[in-house]
CSV table of C-alpha atoms and ligand atoms in Angstrom, one decimal:
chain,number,residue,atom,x,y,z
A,34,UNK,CA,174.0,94.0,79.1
A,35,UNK,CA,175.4,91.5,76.7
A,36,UNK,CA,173.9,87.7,76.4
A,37,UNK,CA,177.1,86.4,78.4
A,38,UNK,CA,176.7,88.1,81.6
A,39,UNK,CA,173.2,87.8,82.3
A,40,UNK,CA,171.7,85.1,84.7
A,41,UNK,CA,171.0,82.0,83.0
A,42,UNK,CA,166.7,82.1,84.5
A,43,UNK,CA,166.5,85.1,82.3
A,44,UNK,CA,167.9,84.2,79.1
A,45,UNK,CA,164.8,81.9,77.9
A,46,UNK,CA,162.7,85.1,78.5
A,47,UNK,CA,164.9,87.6,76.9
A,48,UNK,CA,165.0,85.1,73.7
A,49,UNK,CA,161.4,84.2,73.9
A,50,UNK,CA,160.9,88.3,74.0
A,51,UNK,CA,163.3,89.0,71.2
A,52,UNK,CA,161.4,86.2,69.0
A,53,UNK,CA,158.0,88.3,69.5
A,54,UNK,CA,159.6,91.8,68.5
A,55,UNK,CA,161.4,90.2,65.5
A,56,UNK,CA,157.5,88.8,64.9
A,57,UNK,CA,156.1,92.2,65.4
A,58,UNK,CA,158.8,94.0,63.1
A,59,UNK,CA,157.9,91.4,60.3
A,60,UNK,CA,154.5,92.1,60.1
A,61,UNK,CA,155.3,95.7,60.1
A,62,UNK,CA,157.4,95.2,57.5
A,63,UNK,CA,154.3,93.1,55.4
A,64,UNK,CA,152.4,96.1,55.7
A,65,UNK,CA,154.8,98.0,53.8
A,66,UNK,CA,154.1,101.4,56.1
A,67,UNK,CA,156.8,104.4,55.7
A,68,UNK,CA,158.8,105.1,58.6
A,69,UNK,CA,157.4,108.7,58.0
A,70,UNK,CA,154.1,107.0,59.3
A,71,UNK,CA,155.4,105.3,61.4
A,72,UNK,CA,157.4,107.8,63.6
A,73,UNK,CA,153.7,109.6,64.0
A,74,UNK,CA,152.0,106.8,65.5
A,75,UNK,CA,151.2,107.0,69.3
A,76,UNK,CA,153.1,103.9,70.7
A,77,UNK,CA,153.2,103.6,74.9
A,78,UNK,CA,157.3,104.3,75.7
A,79,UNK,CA,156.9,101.4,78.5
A,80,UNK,CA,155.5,98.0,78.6
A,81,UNK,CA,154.2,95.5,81.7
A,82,UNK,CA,157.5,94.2,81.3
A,83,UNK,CA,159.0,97.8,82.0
A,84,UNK,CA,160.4,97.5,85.8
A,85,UNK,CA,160.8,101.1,86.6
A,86,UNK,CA,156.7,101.3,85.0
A,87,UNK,CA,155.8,98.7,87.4
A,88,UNK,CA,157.5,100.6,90.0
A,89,UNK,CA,155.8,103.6,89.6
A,90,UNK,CA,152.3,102.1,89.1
A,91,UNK,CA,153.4,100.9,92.7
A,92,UNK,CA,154.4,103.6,94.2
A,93,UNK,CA,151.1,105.4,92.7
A,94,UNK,CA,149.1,103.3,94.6
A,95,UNK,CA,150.7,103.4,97.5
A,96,UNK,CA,150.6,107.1,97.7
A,97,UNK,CA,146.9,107.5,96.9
A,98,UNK,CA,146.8,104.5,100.2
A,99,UNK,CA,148.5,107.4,101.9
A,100,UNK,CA,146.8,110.6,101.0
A,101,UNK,CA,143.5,108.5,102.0
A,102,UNK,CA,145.2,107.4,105.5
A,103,UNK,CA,145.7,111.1,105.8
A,104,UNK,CA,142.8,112.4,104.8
A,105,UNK,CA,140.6,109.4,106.6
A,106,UNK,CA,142.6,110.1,109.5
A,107,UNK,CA,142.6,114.5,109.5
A,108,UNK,CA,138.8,113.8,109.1
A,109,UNK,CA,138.3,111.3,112.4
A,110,UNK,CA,140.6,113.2,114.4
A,111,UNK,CA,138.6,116.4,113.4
A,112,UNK,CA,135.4,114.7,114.2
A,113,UNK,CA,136.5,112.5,117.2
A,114,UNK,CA,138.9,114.4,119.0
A,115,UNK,CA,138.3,117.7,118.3
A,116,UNK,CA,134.6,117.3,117.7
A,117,UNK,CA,134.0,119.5,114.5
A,118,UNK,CA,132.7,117.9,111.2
A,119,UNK,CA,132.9,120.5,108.6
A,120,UNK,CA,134.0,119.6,104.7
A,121,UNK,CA,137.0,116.8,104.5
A,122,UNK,CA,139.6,118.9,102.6
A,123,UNK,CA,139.4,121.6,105.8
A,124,UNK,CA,142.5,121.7,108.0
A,125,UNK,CA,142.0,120.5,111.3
A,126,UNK,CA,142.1,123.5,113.9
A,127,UNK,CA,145.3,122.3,115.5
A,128,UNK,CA,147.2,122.9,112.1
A,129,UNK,CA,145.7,126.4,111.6
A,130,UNK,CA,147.2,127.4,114.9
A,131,UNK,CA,150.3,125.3,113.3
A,132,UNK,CA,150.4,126.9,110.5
A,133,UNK,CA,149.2,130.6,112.0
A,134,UNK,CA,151.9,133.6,111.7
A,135,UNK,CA,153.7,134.4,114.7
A,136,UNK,CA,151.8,137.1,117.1
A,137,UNK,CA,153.0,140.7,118.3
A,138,UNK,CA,152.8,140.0,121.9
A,139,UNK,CA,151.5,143.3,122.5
A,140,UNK,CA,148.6,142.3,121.6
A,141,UNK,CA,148.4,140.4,125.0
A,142,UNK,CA,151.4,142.3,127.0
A,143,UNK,CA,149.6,144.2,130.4
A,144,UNK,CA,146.3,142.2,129.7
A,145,UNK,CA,145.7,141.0,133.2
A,146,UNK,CA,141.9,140.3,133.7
A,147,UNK,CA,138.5,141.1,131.8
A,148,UNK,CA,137.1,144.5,131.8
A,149,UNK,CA,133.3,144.7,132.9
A,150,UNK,CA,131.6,147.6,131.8
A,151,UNK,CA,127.8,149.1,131.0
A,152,UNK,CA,126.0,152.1,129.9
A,153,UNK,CA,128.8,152.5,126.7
A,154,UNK,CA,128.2,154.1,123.7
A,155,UNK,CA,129.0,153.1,120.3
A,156,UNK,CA,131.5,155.2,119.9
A,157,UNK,CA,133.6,154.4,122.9
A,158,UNK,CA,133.2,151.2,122.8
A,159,UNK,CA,134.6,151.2,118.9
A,160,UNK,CA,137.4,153.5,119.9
A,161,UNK,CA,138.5,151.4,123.5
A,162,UNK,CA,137.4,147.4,122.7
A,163,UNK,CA,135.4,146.5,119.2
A,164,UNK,CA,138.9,145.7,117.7
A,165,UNK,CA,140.9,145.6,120.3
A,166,UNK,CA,142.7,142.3,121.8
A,167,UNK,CA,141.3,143.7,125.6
A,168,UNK,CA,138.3,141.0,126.5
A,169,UNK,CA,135.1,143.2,128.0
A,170,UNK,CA,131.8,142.1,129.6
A,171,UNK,CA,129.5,144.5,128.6
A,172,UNK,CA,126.7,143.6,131.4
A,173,UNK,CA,123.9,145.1,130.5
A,174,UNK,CA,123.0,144.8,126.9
A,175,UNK,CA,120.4,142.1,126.6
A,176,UNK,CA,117.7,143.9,128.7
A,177,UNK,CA,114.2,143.5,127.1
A,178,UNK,CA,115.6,140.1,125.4
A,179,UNK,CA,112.6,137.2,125.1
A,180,UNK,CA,115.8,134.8,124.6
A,181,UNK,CA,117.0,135.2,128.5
A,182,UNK,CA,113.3,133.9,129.5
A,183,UNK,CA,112.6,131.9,126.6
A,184,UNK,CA,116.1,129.8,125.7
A,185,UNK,CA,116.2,126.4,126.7
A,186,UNK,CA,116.5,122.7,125.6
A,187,UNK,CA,113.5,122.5,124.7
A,188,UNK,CA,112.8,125.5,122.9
A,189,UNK,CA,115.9,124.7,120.9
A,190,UNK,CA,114.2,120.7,120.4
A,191,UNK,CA,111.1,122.4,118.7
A,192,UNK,CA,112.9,125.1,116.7
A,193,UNK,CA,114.6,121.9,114.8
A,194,UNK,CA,112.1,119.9,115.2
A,195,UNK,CA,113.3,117.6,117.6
A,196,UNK,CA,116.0,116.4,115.2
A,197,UNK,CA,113.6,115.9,112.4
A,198,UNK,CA,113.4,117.5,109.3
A,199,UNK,CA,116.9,119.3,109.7
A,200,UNK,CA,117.3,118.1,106.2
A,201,UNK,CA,120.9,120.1,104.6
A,202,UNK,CA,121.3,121.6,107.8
A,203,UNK,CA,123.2,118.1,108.8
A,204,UNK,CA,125.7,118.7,105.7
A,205,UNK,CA,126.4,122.0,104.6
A,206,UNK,CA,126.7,123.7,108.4
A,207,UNK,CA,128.7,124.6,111.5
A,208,UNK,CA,128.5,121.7,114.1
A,209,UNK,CA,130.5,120.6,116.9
A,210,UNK,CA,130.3,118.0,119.0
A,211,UNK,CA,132.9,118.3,121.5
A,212,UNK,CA,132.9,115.0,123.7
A,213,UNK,CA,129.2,114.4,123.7
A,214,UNK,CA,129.6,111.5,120.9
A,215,UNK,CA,126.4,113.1,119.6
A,216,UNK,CA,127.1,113.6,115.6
A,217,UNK,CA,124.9,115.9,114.8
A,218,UNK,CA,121.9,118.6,115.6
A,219,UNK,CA,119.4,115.4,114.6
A,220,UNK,CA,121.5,113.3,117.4
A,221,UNK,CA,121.5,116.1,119.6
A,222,UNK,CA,117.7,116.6,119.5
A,223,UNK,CA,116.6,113.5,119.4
A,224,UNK,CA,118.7,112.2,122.7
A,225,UNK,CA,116.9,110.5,125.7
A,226,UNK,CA,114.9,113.2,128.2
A,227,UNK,CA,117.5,112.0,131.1
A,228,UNK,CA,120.8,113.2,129.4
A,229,UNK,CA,118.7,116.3,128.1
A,230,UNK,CA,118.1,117.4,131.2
A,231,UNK,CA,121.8,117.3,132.3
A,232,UNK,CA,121.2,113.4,134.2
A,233,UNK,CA,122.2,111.3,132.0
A,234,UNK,CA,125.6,111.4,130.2
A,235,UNK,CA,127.7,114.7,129.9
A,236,UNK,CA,127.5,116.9,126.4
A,237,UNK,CA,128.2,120.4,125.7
A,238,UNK,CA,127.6,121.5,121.4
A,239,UNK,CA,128.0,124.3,119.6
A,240,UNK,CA,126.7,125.0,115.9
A,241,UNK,CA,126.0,128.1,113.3
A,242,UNK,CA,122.7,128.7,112.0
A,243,UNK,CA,122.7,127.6,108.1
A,244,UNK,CA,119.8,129.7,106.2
A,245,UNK,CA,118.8,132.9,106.5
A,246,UNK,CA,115.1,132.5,107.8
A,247,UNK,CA,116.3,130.0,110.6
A,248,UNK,CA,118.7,133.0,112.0
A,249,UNK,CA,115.8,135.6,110.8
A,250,UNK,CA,113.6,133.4,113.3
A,251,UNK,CA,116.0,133.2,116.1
A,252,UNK,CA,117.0,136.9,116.3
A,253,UNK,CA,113.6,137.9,117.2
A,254,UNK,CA,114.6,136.7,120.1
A,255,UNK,CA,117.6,139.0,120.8
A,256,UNK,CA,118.6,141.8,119.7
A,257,UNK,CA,122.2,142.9,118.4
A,258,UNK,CA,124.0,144.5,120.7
A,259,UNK,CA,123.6,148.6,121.2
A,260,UNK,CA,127.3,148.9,122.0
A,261,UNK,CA,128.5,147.5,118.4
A,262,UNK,CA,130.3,150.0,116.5
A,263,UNK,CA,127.5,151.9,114.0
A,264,UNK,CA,128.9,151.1,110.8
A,265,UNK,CA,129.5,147.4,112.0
A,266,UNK,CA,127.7,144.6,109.9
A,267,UNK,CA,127.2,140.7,110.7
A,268,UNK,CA,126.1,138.3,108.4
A,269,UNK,CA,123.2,135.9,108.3
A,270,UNK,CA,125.3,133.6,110.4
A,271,UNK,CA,124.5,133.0,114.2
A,272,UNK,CA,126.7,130.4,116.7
A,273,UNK,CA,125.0,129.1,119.5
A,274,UNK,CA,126.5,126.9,122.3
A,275,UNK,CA,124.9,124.6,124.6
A,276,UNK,CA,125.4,122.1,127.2
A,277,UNK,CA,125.8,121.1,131.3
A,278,UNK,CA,128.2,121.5,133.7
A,279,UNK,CA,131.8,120.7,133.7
A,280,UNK,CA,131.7,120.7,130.1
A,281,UNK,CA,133.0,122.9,127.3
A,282,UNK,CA,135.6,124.0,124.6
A,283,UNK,CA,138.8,122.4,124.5
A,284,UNK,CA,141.5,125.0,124.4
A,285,UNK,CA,142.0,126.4,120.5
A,286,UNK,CA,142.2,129.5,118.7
A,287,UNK,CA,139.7,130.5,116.3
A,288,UNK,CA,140.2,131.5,111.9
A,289,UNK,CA,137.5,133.4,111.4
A,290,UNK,CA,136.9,136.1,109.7
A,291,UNK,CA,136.0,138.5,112.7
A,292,UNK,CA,135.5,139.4,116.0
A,293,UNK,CA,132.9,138.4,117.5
A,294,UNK,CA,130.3,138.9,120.6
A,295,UNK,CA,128.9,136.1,122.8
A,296,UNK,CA,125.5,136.5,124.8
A,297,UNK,CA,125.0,134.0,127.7
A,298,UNK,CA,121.3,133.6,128.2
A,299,UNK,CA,121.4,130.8,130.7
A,300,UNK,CA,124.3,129.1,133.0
A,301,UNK,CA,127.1,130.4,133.9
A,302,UNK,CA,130.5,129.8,131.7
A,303,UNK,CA,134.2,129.8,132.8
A,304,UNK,CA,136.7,131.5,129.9
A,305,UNK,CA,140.2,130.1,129.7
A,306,UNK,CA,142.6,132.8,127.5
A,307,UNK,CA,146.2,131.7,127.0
A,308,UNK,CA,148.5,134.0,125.0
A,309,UNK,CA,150.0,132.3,121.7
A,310,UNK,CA,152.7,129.8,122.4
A,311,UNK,CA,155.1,132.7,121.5
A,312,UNK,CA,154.0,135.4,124.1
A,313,UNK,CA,154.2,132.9,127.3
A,314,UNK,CA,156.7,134.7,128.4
A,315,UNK,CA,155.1,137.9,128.2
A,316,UNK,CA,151.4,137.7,128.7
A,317,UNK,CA,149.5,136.3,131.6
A,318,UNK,CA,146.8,133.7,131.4
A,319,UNK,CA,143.2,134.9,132.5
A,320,UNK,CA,139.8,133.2,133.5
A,321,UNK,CA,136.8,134.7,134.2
A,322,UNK,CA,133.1,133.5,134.6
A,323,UNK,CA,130.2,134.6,132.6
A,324,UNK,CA,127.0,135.0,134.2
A,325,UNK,CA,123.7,135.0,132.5
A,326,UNK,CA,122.7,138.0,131.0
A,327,UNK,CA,126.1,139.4,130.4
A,328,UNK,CA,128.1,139.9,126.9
A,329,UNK,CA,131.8,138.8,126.0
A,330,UNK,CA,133.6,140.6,123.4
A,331,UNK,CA,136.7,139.0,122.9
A,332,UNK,CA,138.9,138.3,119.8
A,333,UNK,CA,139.4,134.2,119.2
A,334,UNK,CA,141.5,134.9,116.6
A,335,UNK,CA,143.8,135.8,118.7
A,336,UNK,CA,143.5,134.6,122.3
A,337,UNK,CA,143.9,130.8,122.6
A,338,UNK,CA,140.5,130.2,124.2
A,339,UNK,CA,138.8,127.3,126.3
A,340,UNK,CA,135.3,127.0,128.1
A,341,UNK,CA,133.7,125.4,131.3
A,342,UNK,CA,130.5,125.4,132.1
A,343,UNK,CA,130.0,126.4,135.7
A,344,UNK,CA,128.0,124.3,138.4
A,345,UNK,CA,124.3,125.0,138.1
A,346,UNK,CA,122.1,125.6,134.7
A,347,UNK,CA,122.5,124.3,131.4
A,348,UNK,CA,125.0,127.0,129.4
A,349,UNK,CA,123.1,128.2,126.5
A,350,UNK,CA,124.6,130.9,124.6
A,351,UNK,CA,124.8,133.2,121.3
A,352,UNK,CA,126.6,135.3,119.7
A,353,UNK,CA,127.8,136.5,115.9
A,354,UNK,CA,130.8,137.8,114.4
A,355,UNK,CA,130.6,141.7,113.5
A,356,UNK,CA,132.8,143.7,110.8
B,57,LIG,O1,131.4,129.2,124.0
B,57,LIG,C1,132.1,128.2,124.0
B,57,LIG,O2,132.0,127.3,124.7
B,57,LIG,C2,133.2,128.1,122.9
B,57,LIG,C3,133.2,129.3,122.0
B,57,LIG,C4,134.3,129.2,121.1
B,57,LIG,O3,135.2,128.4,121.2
B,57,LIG,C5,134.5,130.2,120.1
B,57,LIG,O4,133.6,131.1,120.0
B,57,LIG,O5,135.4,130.1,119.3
């Protein structure tokens, strides 16, 4: 852009700014360095003055503003609404079932109820259900269990310590709160004697045991289950759920890595399964109640699930993945 054409407000500036480079390249010159030397010095390509650099320092920021509002946001929608709190950078489970591949309705096609069944071997039960997308009760695998007596709120309040003491358990696990508004196992533990007996304010929780001596502990209060294929394994890795009436999941569908069993040793639960958004047209929805005592097998990777628990006791129940 030639002198002429530009607006008069500028041309003090672009002379004042052409006086300091002729300054600079004096001094240069004084110090009588080669161009050779020169050309290998590490000068900036942009100055403050540089509009396009200011822009981009600008939009910088505002994207970083944006990735935070995202992230801030992902996390309290996770937490709030959907009542999980695992590690920031996690997807939220609505986007896993956004971003989940598209099912083989077969998988759900002539599904019409649950399937109750006892007195199953292993190896039937590996063959006909263990990996298959049909839900079974198996109703009588927890005989002999100290859990069915023993399970309650309180039992649960002194195994953590009523909320005290839970130490990294309060970071580094599995913890949902659902609606309850209680943050944590410490919250959950440490709430008035009213709402823990089901009087006071609704909650229903669910959370995985974090070290292997906690689940170690637990388990010597159930056993796992005989119908579970032989050469199936679980990990140190337990999930209980708890909570009163009316109260439950919201409807999602699990990413983990397996299938997985469900003991309920008190209360009685209502199961929601809704074919994937893809197989409506195909599949049926089915509920079905849960009644203490009895074992669910059914594969939440899969099934869109939700929970209710039933008029009555307080739902405690637990269960593991197998391979
Ligand atoms: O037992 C419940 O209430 C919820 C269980 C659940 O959502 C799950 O296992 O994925």
């Amino acid at each position: 852009m030639s002198q002429a054409v530009r607006p008069k407000s500028c041309a003090k500036t672009y002379k004042t700014a052409e006086l300091k480079v002729l300054k600079i390249l004096s001094k240069i010159d004084s110090l009588k360095l080669s161009s050779s030397y020169i050309s290998q010095l590490d000068i900036p390509k942009s100055s403050g003055n540089n509009v396009w650099g200011r822009k981009s320092t600008v939009y910088a920021l505002l994207l970083a503003v944006l990735v935070c509002v995202v992230l801030f946001s992902a996390r309290w929608v996770h937490r709030e609404l959907l009542g999980s709190r695992n590690c920031i950078l996690e997807l939220p489970s609505f986007s896993k079932s956004v971003f989940r591949p598209p099912e083989d309705c077969s998988m759900c096609a002539g599904v019409d109820d649950v399937v109750r069944i006892a007195n199953i071997t292993a190896e039937e039960f590996e063959e006909k259900y263990a990996y298959s997308t049909t839900p079974v009760i198996v109703t009588d695998a927890t005989n002999g269990w100290r859990a069915l007596e023993e399970f309650d709120f309180k039992f649960f309040a002194d195994f953590y310590g009523n909320g005290k003491n839970m130490g990294k358990q309060i970071n580094d696990c599995f913890y949902f709160a659902y609606k309850s508004g209680l943050n944590s196992l410490n919250e959950v533990f440490s709430m008035d004697e009213a709402r823990a007996n089901l009087s006071g304010k609704p909650w229903y929780v669910g959370w995985s045991t974090c070290y292997d001596e906690e689940t170690r502990k637990l388990r010597t209060f159930y056993n796992r289950p005989y119908f579970l294929p032989k050469t199936a394994e679980s990990d140190m890795v337990d999930w209980i759920f708890m909570g009163g009436p009316g109260q439950g999941a919201h409807m999602h569908v699990d990413s983990v890595k397996h299938m997985s069993w469900q003991a309920q040793v008190r209360g009685r639960k209502q199961w929601q399964l809704a074919p994937p958004p893809e197989c409506l047209y195909h599949c049926r929805w089915i509920t079905f109640n849960v009644a203490p005592s009895e074992i669910l097998v059914v594969d939440t990777n899969r099934w869109y699930h939700k929970t209710n628990v039933l008029p009555g006791d307080i739902s405690i129940t637990i269960g593991a993945e197998y391979d």
